[in-house]
Coordinates of C-alpha atoms and ligand atoms in Angstrom, one line a residue:
X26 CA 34.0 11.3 6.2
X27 CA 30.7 10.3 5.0
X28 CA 27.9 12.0 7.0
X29 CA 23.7 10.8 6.9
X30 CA 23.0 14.3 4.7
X31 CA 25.6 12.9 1.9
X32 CA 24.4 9.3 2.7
X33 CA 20.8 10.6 1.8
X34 CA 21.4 13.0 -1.2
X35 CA 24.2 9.8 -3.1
X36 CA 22.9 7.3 -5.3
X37 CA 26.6 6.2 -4.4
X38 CA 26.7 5.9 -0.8
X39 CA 25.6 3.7 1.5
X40 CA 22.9 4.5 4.5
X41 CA 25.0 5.4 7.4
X42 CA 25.1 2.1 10.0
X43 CA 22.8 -1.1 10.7
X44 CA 19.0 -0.9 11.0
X45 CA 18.2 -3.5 14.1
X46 CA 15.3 -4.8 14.9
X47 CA 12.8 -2.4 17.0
X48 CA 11.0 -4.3 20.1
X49 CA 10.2 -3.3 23.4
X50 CA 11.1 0.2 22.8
X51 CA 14.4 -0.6 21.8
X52 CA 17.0 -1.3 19.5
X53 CA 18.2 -4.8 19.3
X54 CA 20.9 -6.7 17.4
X55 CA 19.5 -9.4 15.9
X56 CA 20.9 -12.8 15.0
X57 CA 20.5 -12.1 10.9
X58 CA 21.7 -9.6 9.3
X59 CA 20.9 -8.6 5.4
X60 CA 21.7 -6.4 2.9
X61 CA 19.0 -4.1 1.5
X62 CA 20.3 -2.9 -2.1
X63 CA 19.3 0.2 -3.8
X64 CA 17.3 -0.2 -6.8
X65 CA 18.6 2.6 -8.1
X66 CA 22.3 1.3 -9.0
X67 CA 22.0 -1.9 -7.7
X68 CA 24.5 -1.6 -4.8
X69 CA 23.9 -2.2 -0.9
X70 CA 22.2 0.4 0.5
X71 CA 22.1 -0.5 4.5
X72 CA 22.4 -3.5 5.9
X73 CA 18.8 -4.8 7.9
X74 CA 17.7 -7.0 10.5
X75 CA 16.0 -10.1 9.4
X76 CA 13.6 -11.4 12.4
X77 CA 13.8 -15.1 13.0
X78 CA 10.6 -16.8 14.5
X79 CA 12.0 -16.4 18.3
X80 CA 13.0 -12.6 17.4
X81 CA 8.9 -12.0 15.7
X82 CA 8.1 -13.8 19.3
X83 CA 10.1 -11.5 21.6
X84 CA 8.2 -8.2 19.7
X85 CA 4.7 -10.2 20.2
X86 CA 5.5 -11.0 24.0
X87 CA 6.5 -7.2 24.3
X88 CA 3.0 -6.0 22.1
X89 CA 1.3 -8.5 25.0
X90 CA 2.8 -6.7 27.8
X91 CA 1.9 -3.4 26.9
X92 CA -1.1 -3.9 25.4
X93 CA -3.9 -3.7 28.5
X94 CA -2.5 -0.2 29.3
X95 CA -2.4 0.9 26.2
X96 CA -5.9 -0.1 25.7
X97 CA -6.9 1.2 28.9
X98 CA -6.0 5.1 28.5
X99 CA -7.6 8.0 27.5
X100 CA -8.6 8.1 23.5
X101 CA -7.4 11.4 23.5
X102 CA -4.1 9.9 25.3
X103 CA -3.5 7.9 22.4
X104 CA -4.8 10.5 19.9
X105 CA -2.3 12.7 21.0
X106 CA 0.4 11.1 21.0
X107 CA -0.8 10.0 17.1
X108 CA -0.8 13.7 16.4
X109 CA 2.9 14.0 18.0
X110 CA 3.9 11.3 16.3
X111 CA 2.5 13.1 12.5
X112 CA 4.8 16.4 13.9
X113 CA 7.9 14.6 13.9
X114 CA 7.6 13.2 10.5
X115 CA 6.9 16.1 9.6
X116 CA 10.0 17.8 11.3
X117 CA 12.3 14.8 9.3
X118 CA 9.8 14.5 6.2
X119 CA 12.7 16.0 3.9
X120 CA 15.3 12.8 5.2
X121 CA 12.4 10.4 5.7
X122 CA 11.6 11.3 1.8
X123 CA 14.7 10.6 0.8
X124 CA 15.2 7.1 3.0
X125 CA 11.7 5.8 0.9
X126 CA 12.6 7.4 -2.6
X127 CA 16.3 5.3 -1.5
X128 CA 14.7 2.1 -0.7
X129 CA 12.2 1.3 -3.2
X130 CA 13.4 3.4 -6.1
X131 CA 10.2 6.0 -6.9
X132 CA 10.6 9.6 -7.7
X133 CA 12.1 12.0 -4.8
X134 CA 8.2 14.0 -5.5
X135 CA 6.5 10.5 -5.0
X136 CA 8.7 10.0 -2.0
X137 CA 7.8 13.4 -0.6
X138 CA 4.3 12.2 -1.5
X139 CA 4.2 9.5 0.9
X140 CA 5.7 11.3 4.0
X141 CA 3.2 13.7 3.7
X142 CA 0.5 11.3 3.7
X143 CA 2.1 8.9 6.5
X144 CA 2.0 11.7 8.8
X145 CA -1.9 12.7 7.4
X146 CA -2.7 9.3 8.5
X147 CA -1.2 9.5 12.1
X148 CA -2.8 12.9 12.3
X149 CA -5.9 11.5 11.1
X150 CA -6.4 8.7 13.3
X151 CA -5.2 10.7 16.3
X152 CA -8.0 12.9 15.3
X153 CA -11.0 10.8 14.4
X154 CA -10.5 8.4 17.5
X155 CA -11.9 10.8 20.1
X156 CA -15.3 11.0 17.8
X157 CA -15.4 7.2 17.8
X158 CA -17.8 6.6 19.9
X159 CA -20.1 3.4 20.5
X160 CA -23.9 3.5 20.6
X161 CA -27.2 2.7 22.7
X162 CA -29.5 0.0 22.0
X163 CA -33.7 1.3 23.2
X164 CA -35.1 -1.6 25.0
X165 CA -38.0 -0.1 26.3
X166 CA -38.3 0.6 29.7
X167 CA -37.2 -2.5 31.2
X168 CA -34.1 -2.5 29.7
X169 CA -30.8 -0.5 27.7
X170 CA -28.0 -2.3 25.8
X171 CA -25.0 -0.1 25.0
X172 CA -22.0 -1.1 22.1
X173 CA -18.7 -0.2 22.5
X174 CA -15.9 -0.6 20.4
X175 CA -12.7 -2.9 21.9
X176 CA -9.4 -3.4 20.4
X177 CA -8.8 -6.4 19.3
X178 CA -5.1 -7.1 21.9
X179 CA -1.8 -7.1 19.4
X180 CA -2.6 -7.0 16.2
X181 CA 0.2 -8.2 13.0
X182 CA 0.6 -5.5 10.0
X183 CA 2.9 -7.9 7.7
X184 CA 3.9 -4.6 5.3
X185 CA 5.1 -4.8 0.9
X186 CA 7.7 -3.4 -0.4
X187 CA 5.8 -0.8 -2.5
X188 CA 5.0 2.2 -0.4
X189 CA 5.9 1.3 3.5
X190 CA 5.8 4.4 4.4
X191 CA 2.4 4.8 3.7
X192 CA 0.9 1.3 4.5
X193 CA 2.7 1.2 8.0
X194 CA 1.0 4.7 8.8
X195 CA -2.8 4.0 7.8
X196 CA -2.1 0.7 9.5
X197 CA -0.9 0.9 12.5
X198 CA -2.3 4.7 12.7
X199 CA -5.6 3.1 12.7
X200 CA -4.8 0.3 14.7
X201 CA -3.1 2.0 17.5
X202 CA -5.6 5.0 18.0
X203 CA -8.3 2.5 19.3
X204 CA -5.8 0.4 21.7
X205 CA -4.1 -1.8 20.2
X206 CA -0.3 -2.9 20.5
X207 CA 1.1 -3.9 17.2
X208 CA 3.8 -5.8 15.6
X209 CA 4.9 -4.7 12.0
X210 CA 6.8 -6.8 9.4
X211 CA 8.2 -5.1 6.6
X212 CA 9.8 -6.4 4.1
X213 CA 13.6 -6.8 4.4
X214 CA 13.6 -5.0 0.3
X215 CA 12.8 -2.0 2.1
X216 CA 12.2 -1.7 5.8
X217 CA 13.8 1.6 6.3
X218 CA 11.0 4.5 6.7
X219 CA 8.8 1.8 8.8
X220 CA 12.0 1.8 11.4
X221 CA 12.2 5.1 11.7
X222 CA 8.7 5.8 12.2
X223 CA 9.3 3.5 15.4
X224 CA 12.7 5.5 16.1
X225 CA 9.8 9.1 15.9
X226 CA 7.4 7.0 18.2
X227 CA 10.4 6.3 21.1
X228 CA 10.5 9.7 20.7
X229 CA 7.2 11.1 20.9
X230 CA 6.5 8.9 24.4
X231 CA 4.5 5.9 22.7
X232 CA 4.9 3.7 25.7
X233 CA 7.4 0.4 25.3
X234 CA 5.8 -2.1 23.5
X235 CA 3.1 -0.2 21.4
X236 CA 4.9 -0.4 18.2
X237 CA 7.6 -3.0 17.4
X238 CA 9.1 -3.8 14.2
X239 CA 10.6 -6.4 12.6
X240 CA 11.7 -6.6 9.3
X241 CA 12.2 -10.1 7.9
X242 CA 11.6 -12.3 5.1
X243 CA 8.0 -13.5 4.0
X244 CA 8.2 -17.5 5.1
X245 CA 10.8 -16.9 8.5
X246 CA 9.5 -13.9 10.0
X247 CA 5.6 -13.7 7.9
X248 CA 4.8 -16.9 8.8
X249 CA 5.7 -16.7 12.3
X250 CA 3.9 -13.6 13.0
X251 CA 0.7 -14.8 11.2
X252 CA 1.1 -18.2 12.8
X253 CA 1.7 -16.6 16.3
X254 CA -1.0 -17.4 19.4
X255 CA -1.5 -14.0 20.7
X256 CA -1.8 -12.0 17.6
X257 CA -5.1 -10.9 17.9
X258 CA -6.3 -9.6 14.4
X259 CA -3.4 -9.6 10.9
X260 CA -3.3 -7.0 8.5
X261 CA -1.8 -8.1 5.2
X262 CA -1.1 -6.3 1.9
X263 CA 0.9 -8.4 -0.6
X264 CA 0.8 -10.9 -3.3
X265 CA -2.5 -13.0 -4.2
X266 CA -0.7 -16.2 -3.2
X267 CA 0.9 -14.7 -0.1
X268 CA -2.2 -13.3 1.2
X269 CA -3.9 -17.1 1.0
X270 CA -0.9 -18.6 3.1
X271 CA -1.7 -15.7 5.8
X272 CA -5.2 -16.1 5.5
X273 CA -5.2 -19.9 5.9
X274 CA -2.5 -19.5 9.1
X275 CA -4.7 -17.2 10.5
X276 CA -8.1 -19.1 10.4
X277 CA -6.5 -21.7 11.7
X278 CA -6.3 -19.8 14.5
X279 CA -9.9 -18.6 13.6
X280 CA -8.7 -14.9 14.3
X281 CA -9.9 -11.9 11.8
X282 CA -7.6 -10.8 8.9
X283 CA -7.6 -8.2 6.2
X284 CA -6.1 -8.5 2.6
X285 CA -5.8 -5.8 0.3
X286 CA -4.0 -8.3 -2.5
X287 CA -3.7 -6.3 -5.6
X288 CA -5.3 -5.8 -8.8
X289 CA -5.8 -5.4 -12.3
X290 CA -7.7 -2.2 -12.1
X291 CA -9.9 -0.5 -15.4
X292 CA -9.8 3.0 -16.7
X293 CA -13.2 2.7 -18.4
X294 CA -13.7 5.2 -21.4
X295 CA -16.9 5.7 -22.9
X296 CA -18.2 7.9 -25.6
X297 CA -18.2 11.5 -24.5
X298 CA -14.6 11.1 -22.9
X299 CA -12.8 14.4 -22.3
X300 CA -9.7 12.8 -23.7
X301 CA -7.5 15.6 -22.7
X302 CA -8.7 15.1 -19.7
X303 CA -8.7 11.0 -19.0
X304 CA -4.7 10.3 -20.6
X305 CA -2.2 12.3 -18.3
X306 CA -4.4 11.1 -15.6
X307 CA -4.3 7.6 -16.9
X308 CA -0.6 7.5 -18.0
X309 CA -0.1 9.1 -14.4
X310 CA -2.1 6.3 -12.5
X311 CA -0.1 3.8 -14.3
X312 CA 3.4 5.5 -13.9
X313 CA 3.5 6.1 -10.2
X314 CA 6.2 4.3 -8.7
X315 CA 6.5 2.5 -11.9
X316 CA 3.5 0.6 -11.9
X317 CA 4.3 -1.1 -8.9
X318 CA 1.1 0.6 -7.2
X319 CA -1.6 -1.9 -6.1
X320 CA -4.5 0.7 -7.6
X321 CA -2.4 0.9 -11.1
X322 CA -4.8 1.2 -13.5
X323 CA -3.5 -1.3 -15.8
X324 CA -5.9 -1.6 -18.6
X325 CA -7.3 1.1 -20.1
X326 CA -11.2 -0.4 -22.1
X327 CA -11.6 2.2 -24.6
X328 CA -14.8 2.7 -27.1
X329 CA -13.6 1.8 -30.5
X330 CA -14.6 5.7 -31.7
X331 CA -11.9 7.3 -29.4
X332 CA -9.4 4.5 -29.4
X333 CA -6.7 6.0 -31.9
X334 CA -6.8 9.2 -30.4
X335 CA -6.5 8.1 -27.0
X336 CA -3.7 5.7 -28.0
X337 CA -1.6 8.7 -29.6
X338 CA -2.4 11.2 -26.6
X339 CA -0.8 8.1 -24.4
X340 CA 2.3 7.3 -26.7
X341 CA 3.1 11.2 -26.5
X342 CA 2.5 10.5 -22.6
X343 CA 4.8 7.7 -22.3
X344 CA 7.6 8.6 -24.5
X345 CA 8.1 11.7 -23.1
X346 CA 8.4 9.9 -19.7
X347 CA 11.7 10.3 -18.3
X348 CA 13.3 6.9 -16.8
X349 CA 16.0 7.7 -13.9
X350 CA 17.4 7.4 -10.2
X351 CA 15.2 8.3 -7.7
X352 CA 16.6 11.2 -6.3
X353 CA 17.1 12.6 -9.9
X354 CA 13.2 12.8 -9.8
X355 CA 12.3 11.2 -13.1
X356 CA 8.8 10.6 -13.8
X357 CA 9.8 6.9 -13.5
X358 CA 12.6 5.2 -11.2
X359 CA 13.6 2.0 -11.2
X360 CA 11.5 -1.0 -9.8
X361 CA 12.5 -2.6 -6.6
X362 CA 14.5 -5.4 -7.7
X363 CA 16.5 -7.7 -9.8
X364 CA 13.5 -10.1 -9.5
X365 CA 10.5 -7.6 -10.0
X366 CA 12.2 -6.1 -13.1
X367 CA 12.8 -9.4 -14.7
X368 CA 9.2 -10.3 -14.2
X369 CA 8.5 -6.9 -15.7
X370 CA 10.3 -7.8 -19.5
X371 CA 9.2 -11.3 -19.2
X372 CA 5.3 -9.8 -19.2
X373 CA 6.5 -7.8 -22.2
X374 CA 8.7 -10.3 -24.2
X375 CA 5.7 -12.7 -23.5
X376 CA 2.9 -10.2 -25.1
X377 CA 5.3 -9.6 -28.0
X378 CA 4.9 -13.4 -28.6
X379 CA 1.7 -13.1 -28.4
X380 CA 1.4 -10.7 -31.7
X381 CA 0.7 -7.8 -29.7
X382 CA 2.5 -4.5 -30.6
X383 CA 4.5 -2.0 -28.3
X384 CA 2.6 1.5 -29.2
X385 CA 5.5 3.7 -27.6
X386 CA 7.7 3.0 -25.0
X387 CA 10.1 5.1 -22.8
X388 CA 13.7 5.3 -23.0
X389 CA 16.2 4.0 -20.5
X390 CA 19.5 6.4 -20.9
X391 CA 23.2 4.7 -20.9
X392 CA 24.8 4.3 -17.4
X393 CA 22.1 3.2 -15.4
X394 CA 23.0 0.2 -13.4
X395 CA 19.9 -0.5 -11.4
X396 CA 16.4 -2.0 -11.8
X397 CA 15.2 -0.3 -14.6
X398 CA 11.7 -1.5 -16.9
X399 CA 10.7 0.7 -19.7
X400 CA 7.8 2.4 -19.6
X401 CA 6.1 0.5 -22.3
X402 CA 2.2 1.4 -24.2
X403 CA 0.5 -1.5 -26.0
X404 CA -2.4 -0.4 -27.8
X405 CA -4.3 -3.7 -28.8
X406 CA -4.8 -5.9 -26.2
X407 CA -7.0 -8.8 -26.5
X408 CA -9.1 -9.7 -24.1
X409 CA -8.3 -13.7 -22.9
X410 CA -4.7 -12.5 -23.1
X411 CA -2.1 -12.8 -19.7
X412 CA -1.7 -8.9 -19.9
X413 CA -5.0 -8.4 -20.0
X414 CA -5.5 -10.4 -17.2
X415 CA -2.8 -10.6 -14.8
X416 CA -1.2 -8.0 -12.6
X417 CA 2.1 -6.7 -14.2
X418 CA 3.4 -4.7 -11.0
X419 CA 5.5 -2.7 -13.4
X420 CA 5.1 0.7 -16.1
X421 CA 3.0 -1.5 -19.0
X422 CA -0.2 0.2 -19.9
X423 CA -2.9 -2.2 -21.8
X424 CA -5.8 -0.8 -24.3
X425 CA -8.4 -2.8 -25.1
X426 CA -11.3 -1.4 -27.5
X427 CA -14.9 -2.1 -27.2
X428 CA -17.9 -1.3 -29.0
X429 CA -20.5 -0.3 -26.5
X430 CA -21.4 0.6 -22.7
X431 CA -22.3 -3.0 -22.0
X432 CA -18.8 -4.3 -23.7
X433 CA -17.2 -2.1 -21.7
X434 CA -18.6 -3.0 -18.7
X435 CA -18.1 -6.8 -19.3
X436 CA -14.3 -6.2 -20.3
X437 CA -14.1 -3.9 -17.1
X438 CA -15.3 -7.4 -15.5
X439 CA -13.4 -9.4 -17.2
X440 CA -10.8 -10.1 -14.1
X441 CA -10.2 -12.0 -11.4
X442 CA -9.5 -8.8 -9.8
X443 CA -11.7 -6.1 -8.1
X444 CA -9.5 -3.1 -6.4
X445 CA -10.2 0.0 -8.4
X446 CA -11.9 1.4 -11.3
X447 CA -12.2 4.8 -12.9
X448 CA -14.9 5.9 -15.5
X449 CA -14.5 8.7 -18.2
X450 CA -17.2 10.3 -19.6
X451 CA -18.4 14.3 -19.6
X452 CA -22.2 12.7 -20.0
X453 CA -22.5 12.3 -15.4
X454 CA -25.7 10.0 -15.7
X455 CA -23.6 7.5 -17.8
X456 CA -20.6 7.9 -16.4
X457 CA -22.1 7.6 -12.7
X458 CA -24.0 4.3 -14.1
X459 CA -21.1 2.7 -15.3
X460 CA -19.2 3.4 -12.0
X461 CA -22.1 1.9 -9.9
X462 CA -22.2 -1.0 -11.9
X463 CA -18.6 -2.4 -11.6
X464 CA -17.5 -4.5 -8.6
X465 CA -14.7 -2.7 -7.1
X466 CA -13.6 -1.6 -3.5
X467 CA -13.7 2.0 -4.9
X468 CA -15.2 3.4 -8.1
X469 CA -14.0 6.9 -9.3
X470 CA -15.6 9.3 -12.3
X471 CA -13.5 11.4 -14.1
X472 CA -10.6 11.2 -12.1
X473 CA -8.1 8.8 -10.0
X474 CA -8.1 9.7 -6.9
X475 CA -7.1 6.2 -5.8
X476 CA -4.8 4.9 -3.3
X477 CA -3.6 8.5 -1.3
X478 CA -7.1 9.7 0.2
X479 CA -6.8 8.8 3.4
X480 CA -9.9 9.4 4.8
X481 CA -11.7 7.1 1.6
X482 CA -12.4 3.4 2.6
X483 CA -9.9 1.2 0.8
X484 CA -10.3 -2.6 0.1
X485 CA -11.0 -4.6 -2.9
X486 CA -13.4 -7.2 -3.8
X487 CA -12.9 -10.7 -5.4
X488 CA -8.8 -11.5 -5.7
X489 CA -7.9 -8.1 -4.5
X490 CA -8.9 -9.0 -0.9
X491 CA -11.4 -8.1 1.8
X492 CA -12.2 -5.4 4.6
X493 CA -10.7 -1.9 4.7
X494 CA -8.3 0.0 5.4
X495 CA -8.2 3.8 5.4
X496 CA -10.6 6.2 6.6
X497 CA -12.4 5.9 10.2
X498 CA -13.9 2.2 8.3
X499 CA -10.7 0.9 9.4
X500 CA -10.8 2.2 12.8
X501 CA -14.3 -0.5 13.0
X502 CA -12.0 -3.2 10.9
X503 CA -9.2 -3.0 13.7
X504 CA -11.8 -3.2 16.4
X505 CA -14.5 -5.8 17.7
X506 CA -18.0 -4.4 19.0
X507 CA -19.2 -5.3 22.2
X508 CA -22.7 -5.4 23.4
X509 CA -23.9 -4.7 27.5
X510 CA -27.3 -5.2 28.5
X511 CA -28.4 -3.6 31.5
X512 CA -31.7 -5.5 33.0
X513 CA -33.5 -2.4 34.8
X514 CA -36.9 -4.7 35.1
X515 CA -36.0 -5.0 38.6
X516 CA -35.1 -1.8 39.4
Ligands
NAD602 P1 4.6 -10.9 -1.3 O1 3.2 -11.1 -1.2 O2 5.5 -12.1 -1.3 O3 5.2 -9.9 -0.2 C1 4.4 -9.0 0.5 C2 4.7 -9.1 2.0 O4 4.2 -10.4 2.5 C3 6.2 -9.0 2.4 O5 6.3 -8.3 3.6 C4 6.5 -10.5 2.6 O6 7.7 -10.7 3.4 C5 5.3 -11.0 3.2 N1 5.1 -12.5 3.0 C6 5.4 -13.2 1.9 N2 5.0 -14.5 2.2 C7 4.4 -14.6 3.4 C8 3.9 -15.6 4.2 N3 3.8 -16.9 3.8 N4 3.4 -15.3 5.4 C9 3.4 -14.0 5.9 N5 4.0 -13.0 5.2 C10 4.5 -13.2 3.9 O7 4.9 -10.1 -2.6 P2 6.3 -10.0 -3.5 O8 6.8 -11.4 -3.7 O9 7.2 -9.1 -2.8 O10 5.7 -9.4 -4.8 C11 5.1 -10.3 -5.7 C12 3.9 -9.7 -6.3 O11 3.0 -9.3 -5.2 C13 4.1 -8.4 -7.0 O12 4.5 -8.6 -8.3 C14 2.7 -7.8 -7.0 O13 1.9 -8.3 -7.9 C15 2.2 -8.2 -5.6 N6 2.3 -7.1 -4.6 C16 1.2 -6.4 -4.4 C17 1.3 -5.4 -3.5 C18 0.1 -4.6 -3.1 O14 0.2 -3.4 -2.8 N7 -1.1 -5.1 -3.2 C19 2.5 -5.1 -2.8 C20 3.6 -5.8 -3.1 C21 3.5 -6.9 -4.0

């Protein structure tokens, strides 16, 4: 008999039984049922709930309901129970691993990756919360104001595909630790860690209600939960076109959202590059989870005097990159699905068309039947071009070379985008003049240290979104202030 240790270490076998929905504290059958396929071989993995409107109802009417208590204990209550919550993801990190590397496809070290910082960000919020304090207003003698920081009632976290584990933890980590009930909607592609983080919760004592999730699709169970009365405040990270339905549904109820949408983000590299430096870092940025990483950095703006040079140190990068299942722990799995893959080759086959050459590119070996996209290097992109300018969400690296600082900084520009950018350079003042310069959410200097610090504000500008996720910003983006005066002229 098949057991949930073999389930978990086969590309072969299928997750042992059905993954309901998760509301009020418990599990419950829903009226949809779905199959969640593995990327690695292309069979069903587990078979998933899919929330209908009235089921993404039910979870907000049990948010509602347990919402004032929640709000009304103890920070350190809520802390706590945060922290208990990090220990016991901790306890199952090696299955919970395993469940994400499973469900979207990345690397069984990438998968590891992401438990570990799921439970930092639990840990982290339970943590910062009891220093969260509000403030005092002087008013002279006659008077004192004091700002306090409220939660905003039940707030919506509609989650991607792309790294659940970790976007449901900074999420609803942040949201919960200052009193808010939440509702989370994965994505019915892969929904799996996000449950069991709710299965951890029951377990820890999170009170009934606190966290319910409901995976689903994007225009059923997305659209309901954005649309929905009482959701208070929606935290969205997706597509650019998704993210402007959810925005519009939610002004419309003229509530607060946040979008982190993507991007098209620049490795800058300027005269005085460390090369050996700046290209495993960059080929690493970009090969993470296959390129399906929001903070990719996509396109690589290269002064013309290091261009050949860093375009061989990336070809030696990329075709040594090994393409395989997830549990095999490649340096690349596959990507998520049928449909992302397809989109993949068709950004290729369509830059190919365009006269632009492939400058090394992994190799898929026989016998794979899943999702797989080639790792793939072109080393002349033109600016004006589609993969210079839109978001691949796959393993193809873009160089573009320029002839000067302010080139550079104009190509870096050049997008409708504004997530993340990196600058390389050994020469700091130019390096850190460059960085300041670029509109980005965050800005890095020799190094990527996107995407995994959890305590670094995270947002983008422009296309990629607004407000923040991530560090104790968020804790202010998933809260409202709010001002008391105190008249003490009478007094
Ligand atoms: P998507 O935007 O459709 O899906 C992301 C999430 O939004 C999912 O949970 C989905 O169910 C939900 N959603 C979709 N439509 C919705 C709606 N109308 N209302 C509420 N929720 C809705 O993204 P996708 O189709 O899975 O991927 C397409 C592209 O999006 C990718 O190729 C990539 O460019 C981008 N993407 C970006 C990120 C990121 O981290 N920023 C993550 C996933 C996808």
């Amino acid at each position: 008999m098949l057991t949930e240790t073999d389930a978990l270490n086969s590309h072969d076998a299928t997750l042992d039984g059905e993954f309901a929905l998760d509301i009020g504290g418990e599990l419950v059958e829903p009226t949809t049922w779905v199959d969640d396929l593995d990327p690695a071989t292309g069979a069903v993995l587990a078979r998933v709930a899919s929330a209908t409107a009235q089921e993404v109802g039910d979870a907000v009417e049990a948010a509602k309901a347990a919402a004032p208590a929640w709000a009304a204990l103890h920070p350190t209550a809520r802390g706590s129970l945060l922290r208990d919550l990090a220990r016991l993801v901790r306890r199952d990190a090696e299955q919970l691993a395993r469940i994400e590397t499973r469900d979207t496809g990345k690397p069984l070290t990438q998968g590891r990756a992401d438990i570990a910082a799921a439970a930092r960000y639990f840990d982290f919020y339970g943590s910062v919360i009891e220093g969260f304090q509000g403030d005092t207003v002087p008013l002279g003698s006659a008077a004192i104001a004091m700002v306090d920081h409220e939660p905003h009632g039940v707030t919506g976290h509609v989650i991607p595909w792309n790294y659940p584990a970790q976007i449901s933890a900074r999420s609803i980590g942040a949201a919960l630790a200052v009193g808010n009930a939440t509702v989370v909607k994965p994505d019915v592609v892969a929904p799996l860690s996000t449950l069991h983080f709710a299965r951890l919760a029951r377990e820890a004592g999170f009170p009934a209600g606190t966290i319910n999730v409901v995976p689903g699709d994007g225009p059923t169970a997305g659209a309901a939960l954005t649309a929905h009365d009482d959701i208070a405040h929606v935290s969205f990270t997706g597509s650019v076109a998704s993210g402007r339905l959810v925005a519009e549904a939610v002004a419309r109820r003229g509530r607060p959202a946040l979008l982190e949408l993507g991007g098209k983000s620049a490795h800058v590299v300027l005269e005085g590059a460390d090369l050996d430096r700046a290209a495993p870092v960059i080929a690493r940025a970009l090969l993470l989870h296959a390129g399906q990483t929001c903070t990719a950095g996509t396109r690589v703006i290269v002064h013309r005097s290091l261009h050949a040079a860093l375009v061989d140190k990336l070809a030696v990068l990329f075709e040594a990159a090994t393409v395989g299942r997830g549990l095999d722990d490649p340096t690349v799995g596959p990507v998520v699905t049928r449909r992302q893959q397809e989109r993949v080759a068709g950004f290729v086959e369509r830059a190919q068309a365009e006269g632009m050459a492939i400058a090394a590119q992994a190799t898929i070996p026989d016998g794979l039947d899943g999702f797989y996209a080639a790792p793939t290097l072109f080393g002349d992109v033109p600016q004006g071009t589609e993969l210079f300018g839109e978001e691949v969400f796959g393993p193809v690296l873009a160089v573009t070379p320029v002839d000067s600082d302010e080139e550079a900084i104009a190509a870096a520009e050049n997008t409708r985008y504004g997530l993340t950018a990196a600058v390389w350079c050994q020469d700091i003042d130019r390096a850190l003049k460059t960085a300041r310069s670029l509109n980005v959410g965050q800005a890095m200097v020799n190094g990527y240290a996107a995407g995994g610090g959890v305590e670094l504000p995270f947002g983008g500008t422009k296309d990629s979104g607004y407000g923040r996720e991530k560090g104790v910003e968020a804790l202010r983006e998933y809260s409202r202030t709010r001002m008391l005066f105190i008249d003490l002229a009478g007094a």
